Short mmCIF file of N, CA and C and ligand atoms in Angstrom, two decimals:
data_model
loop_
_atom_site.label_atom_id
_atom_site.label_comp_id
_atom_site.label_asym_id
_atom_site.label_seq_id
_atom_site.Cartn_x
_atom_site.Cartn_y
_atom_site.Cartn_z
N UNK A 161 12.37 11.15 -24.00
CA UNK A 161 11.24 11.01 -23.08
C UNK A 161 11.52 11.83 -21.82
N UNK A 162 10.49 12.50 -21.86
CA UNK A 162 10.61 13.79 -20.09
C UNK A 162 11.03 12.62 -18.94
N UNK A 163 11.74 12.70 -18.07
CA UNK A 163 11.56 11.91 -16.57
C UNK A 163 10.24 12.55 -15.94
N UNK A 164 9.84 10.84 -15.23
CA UNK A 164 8.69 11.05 -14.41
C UNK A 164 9.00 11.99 -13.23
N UNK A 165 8.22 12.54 -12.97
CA UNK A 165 8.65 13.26 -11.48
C UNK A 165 8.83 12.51 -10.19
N UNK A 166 9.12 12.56 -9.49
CA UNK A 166 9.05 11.41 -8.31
C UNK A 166 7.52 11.88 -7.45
N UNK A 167 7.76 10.44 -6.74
CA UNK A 167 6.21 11.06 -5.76
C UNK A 167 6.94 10.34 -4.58
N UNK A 168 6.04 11.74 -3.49
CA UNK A 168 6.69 11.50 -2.07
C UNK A 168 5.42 10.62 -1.04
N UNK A 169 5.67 10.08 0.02
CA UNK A 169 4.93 9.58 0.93
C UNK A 169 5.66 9.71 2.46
N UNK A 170 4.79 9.92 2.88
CA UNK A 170 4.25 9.87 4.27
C UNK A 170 3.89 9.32 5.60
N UNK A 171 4.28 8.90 6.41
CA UNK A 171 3.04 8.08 7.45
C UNK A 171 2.80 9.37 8.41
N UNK A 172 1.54 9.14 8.57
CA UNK A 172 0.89 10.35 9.24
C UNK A 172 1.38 11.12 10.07
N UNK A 173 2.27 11.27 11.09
CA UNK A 173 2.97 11.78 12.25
C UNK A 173 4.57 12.30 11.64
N UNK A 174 4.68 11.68 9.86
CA UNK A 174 5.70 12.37 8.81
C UNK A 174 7.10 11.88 9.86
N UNK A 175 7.04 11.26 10.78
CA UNK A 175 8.77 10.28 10.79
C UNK A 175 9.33 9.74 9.82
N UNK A 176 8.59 8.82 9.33
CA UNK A 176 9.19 7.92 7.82
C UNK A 176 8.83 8.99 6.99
N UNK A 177 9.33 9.06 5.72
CA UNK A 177 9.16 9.59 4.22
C UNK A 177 10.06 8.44 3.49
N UNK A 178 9.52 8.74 2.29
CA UNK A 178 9.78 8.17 1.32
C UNK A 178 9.49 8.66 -0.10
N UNK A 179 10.22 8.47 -0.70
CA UNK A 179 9.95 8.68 -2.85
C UNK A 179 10.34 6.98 -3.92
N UNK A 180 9.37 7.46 -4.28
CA UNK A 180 9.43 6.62 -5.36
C UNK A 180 9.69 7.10 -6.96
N UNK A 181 9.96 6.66 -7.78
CA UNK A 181 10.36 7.26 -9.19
C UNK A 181 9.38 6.40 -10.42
N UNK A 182 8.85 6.61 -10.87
CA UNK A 182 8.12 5.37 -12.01
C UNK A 182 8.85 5.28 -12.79
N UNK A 183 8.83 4.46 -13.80
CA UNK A 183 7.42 3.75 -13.63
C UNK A 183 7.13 2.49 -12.39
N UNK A 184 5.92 2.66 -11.91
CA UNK A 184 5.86 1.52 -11.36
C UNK A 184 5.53 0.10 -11.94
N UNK A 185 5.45 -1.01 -11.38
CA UNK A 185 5.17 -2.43 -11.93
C UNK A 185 3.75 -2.87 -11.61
N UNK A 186 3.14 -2.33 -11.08
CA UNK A 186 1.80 -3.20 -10.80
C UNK A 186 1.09 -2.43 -9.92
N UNK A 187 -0.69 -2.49 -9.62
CA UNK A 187 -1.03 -1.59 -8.76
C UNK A 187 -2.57 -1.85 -8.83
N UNK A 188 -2.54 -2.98 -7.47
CA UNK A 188 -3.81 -3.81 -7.40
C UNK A 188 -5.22 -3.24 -6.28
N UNK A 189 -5.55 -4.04 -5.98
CA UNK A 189 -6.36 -4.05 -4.62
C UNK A 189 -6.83 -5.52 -4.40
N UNK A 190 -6.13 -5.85 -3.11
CA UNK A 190 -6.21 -7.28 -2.92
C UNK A 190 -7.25 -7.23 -1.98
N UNK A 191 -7.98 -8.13 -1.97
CA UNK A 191 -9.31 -8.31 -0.60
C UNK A 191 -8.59 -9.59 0.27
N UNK A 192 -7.30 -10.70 -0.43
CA UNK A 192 -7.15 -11.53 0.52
C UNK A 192 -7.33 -11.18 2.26
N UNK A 193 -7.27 -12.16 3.19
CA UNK A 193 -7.95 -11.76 4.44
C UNK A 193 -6.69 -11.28 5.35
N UNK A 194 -5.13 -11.82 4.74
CA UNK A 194 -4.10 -10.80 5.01
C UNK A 194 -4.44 -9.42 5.43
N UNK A 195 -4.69 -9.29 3.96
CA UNK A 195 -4.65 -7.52 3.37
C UNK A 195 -5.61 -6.90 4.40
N UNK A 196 -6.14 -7.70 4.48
CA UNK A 196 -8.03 -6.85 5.34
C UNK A 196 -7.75 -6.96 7.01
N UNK A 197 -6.72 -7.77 7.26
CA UNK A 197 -6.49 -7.32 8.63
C UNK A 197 -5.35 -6.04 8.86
N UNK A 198 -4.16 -6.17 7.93
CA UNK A 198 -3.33 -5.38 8.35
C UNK A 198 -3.59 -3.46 7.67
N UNK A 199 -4.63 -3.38 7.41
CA UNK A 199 -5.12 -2.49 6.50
C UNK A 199 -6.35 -2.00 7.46
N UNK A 200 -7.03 -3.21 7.89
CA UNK A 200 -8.37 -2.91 8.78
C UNK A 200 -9.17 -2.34 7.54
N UNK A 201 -9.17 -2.78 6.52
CA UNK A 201 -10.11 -2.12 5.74
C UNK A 201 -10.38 -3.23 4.33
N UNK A 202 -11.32 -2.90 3.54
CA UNK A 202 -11.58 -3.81 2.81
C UNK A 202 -11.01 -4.60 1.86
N UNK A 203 -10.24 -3.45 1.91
CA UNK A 203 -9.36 -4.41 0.80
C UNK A 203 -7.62 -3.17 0.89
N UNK A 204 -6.54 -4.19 0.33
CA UNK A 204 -5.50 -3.14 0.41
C UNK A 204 -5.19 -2.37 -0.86
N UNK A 205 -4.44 -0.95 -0.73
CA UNK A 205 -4.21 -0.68 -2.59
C UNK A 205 -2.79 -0.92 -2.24
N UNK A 206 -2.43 -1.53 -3.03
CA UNK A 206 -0.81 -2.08 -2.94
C UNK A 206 -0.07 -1.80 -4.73
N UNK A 207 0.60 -0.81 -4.16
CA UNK A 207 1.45 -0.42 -5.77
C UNK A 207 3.00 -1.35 -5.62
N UNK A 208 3.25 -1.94 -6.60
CA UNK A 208 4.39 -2.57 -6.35
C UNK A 208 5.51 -1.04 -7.41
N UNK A 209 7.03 -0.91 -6.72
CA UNK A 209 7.94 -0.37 -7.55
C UNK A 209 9.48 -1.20 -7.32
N UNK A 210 10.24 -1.07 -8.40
CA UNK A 210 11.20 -1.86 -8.12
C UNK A 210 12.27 -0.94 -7.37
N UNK A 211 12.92 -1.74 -6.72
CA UNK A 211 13.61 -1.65 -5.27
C UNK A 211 14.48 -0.46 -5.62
N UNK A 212 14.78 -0.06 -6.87
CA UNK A 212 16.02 0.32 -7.18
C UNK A 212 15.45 1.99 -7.46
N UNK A 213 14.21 2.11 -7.57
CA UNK A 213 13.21 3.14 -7.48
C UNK A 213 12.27 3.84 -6.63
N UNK A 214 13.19 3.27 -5.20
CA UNK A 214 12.92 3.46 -4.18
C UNK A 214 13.64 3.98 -3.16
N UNK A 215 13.49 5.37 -2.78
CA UNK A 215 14.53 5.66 -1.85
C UNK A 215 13.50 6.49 -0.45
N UNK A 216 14.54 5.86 0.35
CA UNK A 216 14.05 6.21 2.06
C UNK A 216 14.57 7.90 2.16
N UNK A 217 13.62 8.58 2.53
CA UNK A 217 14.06 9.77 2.98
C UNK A 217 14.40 10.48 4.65
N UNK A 218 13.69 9.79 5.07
CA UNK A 218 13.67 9.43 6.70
C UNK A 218 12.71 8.31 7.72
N UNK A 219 13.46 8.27 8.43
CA UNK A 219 12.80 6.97 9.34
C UNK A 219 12.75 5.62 8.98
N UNK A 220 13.86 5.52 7.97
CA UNK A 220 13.80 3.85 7.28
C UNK A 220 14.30 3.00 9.01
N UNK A 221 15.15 3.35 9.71
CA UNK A 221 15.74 2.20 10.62
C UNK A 221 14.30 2.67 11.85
N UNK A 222 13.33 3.42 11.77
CA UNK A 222 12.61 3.59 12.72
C UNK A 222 11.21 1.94 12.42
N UNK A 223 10.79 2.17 11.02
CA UNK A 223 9.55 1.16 11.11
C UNK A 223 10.12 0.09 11.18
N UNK A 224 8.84 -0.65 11.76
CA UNK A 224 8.61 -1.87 12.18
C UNK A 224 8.19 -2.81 11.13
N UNK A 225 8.55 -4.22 10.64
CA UNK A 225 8.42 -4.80 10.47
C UNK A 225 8.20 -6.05 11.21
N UNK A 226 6.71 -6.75 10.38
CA UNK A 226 6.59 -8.54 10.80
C UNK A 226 6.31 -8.92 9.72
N UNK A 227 7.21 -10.20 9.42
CA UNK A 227 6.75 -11.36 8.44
C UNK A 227 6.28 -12.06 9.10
N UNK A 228 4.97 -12.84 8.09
CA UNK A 228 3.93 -13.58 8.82
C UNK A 228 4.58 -14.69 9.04
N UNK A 229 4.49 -15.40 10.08
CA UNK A 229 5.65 -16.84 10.30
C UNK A 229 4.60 -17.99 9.11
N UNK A 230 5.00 -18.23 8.61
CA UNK A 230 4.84 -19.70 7.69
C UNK A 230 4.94 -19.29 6.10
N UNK A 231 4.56 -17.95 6.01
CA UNK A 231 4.16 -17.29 5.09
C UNK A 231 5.27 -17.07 3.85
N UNK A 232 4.88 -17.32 2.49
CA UNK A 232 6.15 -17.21 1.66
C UNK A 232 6.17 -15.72 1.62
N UNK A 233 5.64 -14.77 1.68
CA UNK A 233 6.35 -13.47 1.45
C UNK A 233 5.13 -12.15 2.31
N UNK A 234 4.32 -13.15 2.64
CA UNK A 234 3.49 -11.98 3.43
C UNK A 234 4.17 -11.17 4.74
N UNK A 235 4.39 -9.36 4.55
CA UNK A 235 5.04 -9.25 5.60
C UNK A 235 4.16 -7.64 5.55
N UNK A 236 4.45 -7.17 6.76
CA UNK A 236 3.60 -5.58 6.89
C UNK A 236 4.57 -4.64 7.92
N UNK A 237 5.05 -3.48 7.01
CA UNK A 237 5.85 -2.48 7.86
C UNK A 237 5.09 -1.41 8.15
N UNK A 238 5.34 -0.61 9.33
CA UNK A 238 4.24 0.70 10.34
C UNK A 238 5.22 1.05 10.82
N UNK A 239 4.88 2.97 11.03
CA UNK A 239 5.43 3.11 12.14
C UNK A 239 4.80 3.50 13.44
N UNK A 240 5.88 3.06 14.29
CA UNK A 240 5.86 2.43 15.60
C UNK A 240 5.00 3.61 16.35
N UNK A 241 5.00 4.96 16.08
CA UNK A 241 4.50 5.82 16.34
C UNK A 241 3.14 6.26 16.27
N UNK A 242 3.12 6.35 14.87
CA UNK A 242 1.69 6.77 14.34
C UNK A 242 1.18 5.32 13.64
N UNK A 243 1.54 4.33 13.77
CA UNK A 243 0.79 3.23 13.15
C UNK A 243 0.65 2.64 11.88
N UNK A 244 0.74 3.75 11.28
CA UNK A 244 0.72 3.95 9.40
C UNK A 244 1.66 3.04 9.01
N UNK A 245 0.81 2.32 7.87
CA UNK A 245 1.74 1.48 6.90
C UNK A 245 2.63 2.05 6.34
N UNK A 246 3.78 1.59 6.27
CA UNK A 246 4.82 2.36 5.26
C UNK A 246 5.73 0.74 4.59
N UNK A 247 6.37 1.52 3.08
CA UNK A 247 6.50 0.47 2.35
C UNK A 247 7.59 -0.91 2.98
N UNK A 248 7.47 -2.19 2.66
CA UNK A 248 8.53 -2.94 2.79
C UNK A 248 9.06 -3.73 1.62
N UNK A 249 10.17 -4.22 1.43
CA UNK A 249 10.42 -5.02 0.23
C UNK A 249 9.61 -5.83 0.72
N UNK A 250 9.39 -6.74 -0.45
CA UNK A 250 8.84 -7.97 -0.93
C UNK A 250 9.72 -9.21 -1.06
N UNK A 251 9.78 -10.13 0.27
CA UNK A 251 10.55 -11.16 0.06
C UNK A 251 10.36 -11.83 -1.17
N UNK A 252 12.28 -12.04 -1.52
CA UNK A 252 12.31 -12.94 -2.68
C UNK A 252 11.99 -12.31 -3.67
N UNK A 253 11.82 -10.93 -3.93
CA UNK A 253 11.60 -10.36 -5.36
C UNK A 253 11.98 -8.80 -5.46
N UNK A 254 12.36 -8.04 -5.92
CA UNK A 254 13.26 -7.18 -6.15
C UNK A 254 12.17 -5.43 -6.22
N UNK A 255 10.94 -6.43 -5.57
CA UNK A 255 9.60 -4.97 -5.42
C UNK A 255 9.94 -4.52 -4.62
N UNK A 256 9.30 -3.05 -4.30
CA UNK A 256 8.78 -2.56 -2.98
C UNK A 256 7.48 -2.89 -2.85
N UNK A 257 6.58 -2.98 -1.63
CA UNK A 257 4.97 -2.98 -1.49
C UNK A 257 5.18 -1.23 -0.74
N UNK A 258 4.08 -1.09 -1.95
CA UNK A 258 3.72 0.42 -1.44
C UNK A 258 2.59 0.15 -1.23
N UNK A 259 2.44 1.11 0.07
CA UNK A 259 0.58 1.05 0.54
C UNK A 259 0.25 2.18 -0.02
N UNK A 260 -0.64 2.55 -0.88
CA UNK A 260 -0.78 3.62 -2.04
C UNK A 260 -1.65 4.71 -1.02
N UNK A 261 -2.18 4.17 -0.46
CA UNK A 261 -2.62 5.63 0.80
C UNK A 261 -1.82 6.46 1.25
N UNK A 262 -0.74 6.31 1.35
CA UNK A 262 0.72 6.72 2.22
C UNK A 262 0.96 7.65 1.15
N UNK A 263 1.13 7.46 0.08
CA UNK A 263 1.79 8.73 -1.02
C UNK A 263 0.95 10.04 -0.84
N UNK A 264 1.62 10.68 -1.08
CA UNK A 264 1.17 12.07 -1.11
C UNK A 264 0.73 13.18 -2.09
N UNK A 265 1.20 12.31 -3.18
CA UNK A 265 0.70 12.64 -4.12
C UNK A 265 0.30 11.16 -6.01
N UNK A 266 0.50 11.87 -6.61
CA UNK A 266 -0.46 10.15 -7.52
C UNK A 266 0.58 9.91 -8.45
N UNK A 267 0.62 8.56 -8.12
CA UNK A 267 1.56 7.48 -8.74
C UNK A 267 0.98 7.30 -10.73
N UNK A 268 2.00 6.67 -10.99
CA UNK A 268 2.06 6.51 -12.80
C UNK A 268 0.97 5.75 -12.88
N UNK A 269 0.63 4.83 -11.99
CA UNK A 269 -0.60 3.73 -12.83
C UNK A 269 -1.53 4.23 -11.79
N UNK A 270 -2.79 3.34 -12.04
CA UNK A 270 -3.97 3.24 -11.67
C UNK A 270 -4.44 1.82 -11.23
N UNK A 271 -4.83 1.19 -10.22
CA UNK A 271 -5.54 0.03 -10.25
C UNK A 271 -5.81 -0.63 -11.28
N UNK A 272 -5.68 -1.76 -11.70
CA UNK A 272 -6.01 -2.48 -12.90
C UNK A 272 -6.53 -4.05 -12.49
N UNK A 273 -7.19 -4.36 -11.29
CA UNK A 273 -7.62 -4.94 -10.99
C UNK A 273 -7.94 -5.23 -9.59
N UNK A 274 -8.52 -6.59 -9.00
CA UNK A 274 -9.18 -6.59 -7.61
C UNK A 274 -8.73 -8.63 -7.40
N UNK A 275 -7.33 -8.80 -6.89
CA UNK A 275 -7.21 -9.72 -6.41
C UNK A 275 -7.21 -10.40 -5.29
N UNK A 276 -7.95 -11.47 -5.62
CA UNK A 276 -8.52 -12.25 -3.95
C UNK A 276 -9.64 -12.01 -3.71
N UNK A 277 -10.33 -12.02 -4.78
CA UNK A 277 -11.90 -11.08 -4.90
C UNK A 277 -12.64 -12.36 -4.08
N UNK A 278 -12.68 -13.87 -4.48
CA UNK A 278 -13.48 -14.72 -3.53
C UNK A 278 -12.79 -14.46 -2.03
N UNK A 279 -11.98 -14.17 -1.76
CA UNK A 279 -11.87 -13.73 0.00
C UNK A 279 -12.41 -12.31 0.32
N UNK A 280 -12.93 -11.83 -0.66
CA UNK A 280 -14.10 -10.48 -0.32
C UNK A 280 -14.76 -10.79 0.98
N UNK A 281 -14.38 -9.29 1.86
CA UNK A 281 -15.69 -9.25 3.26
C UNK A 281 -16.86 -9.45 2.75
N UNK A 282 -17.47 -10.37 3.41
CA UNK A 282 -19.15 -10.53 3.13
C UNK A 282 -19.93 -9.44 3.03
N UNK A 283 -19.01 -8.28 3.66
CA UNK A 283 -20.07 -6.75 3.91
C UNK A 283 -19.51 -6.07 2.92
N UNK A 284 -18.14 -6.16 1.96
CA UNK A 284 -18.07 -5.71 0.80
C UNK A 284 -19.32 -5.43 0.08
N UNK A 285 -19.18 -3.75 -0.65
CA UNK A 285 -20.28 -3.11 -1.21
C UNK A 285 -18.98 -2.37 -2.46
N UNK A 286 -19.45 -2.54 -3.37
CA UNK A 286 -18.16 -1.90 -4.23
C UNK A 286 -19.18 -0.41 -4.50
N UNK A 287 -17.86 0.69 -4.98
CA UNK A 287 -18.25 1.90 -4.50
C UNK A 287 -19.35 2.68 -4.99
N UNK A 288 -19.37 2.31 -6.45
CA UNK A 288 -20.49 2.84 -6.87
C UNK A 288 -22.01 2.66 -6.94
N UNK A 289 -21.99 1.51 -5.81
CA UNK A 289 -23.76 1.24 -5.14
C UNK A 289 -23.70 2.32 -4.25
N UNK A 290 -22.71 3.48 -3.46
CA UNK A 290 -22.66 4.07 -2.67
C UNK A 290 -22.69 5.30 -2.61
N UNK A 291 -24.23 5.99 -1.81
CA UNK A 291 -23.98 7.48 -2.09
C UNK A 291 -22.43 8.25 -1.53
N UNK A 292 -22.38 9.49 -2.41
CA UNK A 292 -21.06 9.92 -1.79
C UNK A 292 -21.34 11.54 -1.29
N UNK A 293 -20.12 11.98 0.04
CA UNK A 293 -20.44 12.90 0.50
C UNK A 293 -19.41 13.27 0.52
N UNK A 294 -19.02 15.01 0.13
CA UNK A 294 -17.87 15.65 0.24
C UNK A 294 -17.10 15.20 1.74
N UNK A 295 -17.56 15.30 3.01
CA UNK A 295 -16.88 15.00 4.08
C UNK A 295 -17.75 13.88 4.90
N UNK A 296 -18.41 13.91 6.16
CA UNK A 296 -18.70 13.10 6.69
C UNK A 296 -19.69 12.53 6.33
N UNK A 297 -20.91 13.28 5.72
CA UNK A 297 -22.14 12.83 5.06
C UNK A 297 -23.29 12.95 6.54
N UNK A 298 -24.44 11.98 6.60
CA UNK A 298 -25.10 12.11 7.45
C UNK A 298 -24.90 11.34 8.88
ZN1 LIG B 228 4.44 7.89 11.81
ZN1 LIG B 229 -3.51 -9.50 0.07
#
């Protein structure tokens, strides 16, 4: 079997980098109301890879991390700079949480589902009720 190629990521201002190697384990989009604050957006794409398939290329001792206080494993890493999510382990389990925006180029899987769908924003519109425009539109 060929090796996967690795894929690199990013946070916008390029302090942190990172690679990952596949295969990955999972690769959702959660709407819980977590996800939708620390994301500011409707829902998060969260690729899980295991830890051991994960290597920091720069700026690992720069981001920031918070675990949510009460929380069994909800936690969200940024950097401090440019803001951008960048990945953190997953308390208690041997993942990374990748914020799949951050890569730079496309991971082994694809979305295979939409969890926490009853904590959907009320203004949730899923995409294909939606005209689309190469850039800003009107
Ligand atoms: Zn940055
Ligand atoms: Zn969530």
């Amino acid at each position: 079997m060929a090796s996967e190629p690795v894929v690199a990521g990013s946070c916008l201002c390029g302090d942190i980098r990172f690679e990952i190697t596949p295969p990955s384990t999972a690769f959702r989009y959660c709407h819980c109301s977590r996800c939708r604050k620390v994301t500011g957006a409707a829902h998060a794409a969260n690729l899980f890879v295991p830890a051991a398939q994960f290597k920091w290329i720069a700026g690992e001792t720069q981001a920031r991390r918070y675990d949510l206080p009460g929380a069994k494993r909800f936690a969200v890493s940024f950097c401090p700079k440019c803001g951008t999510r960048v990945p953190h382990k997953v308390t208690g389990t041997e993942n990374m949480l990748i914020p799949a925006g951050v890569l730079d180029g496309t991971p082994d899987l694809k979305p295979d589902g939409s969890i926490f769908w009853g904590s959907r924003a009320a203004w949730f519109i899923e995409t294909p009720e939606l005209p689309k425009a190469e850039e800003y539109g009107k």
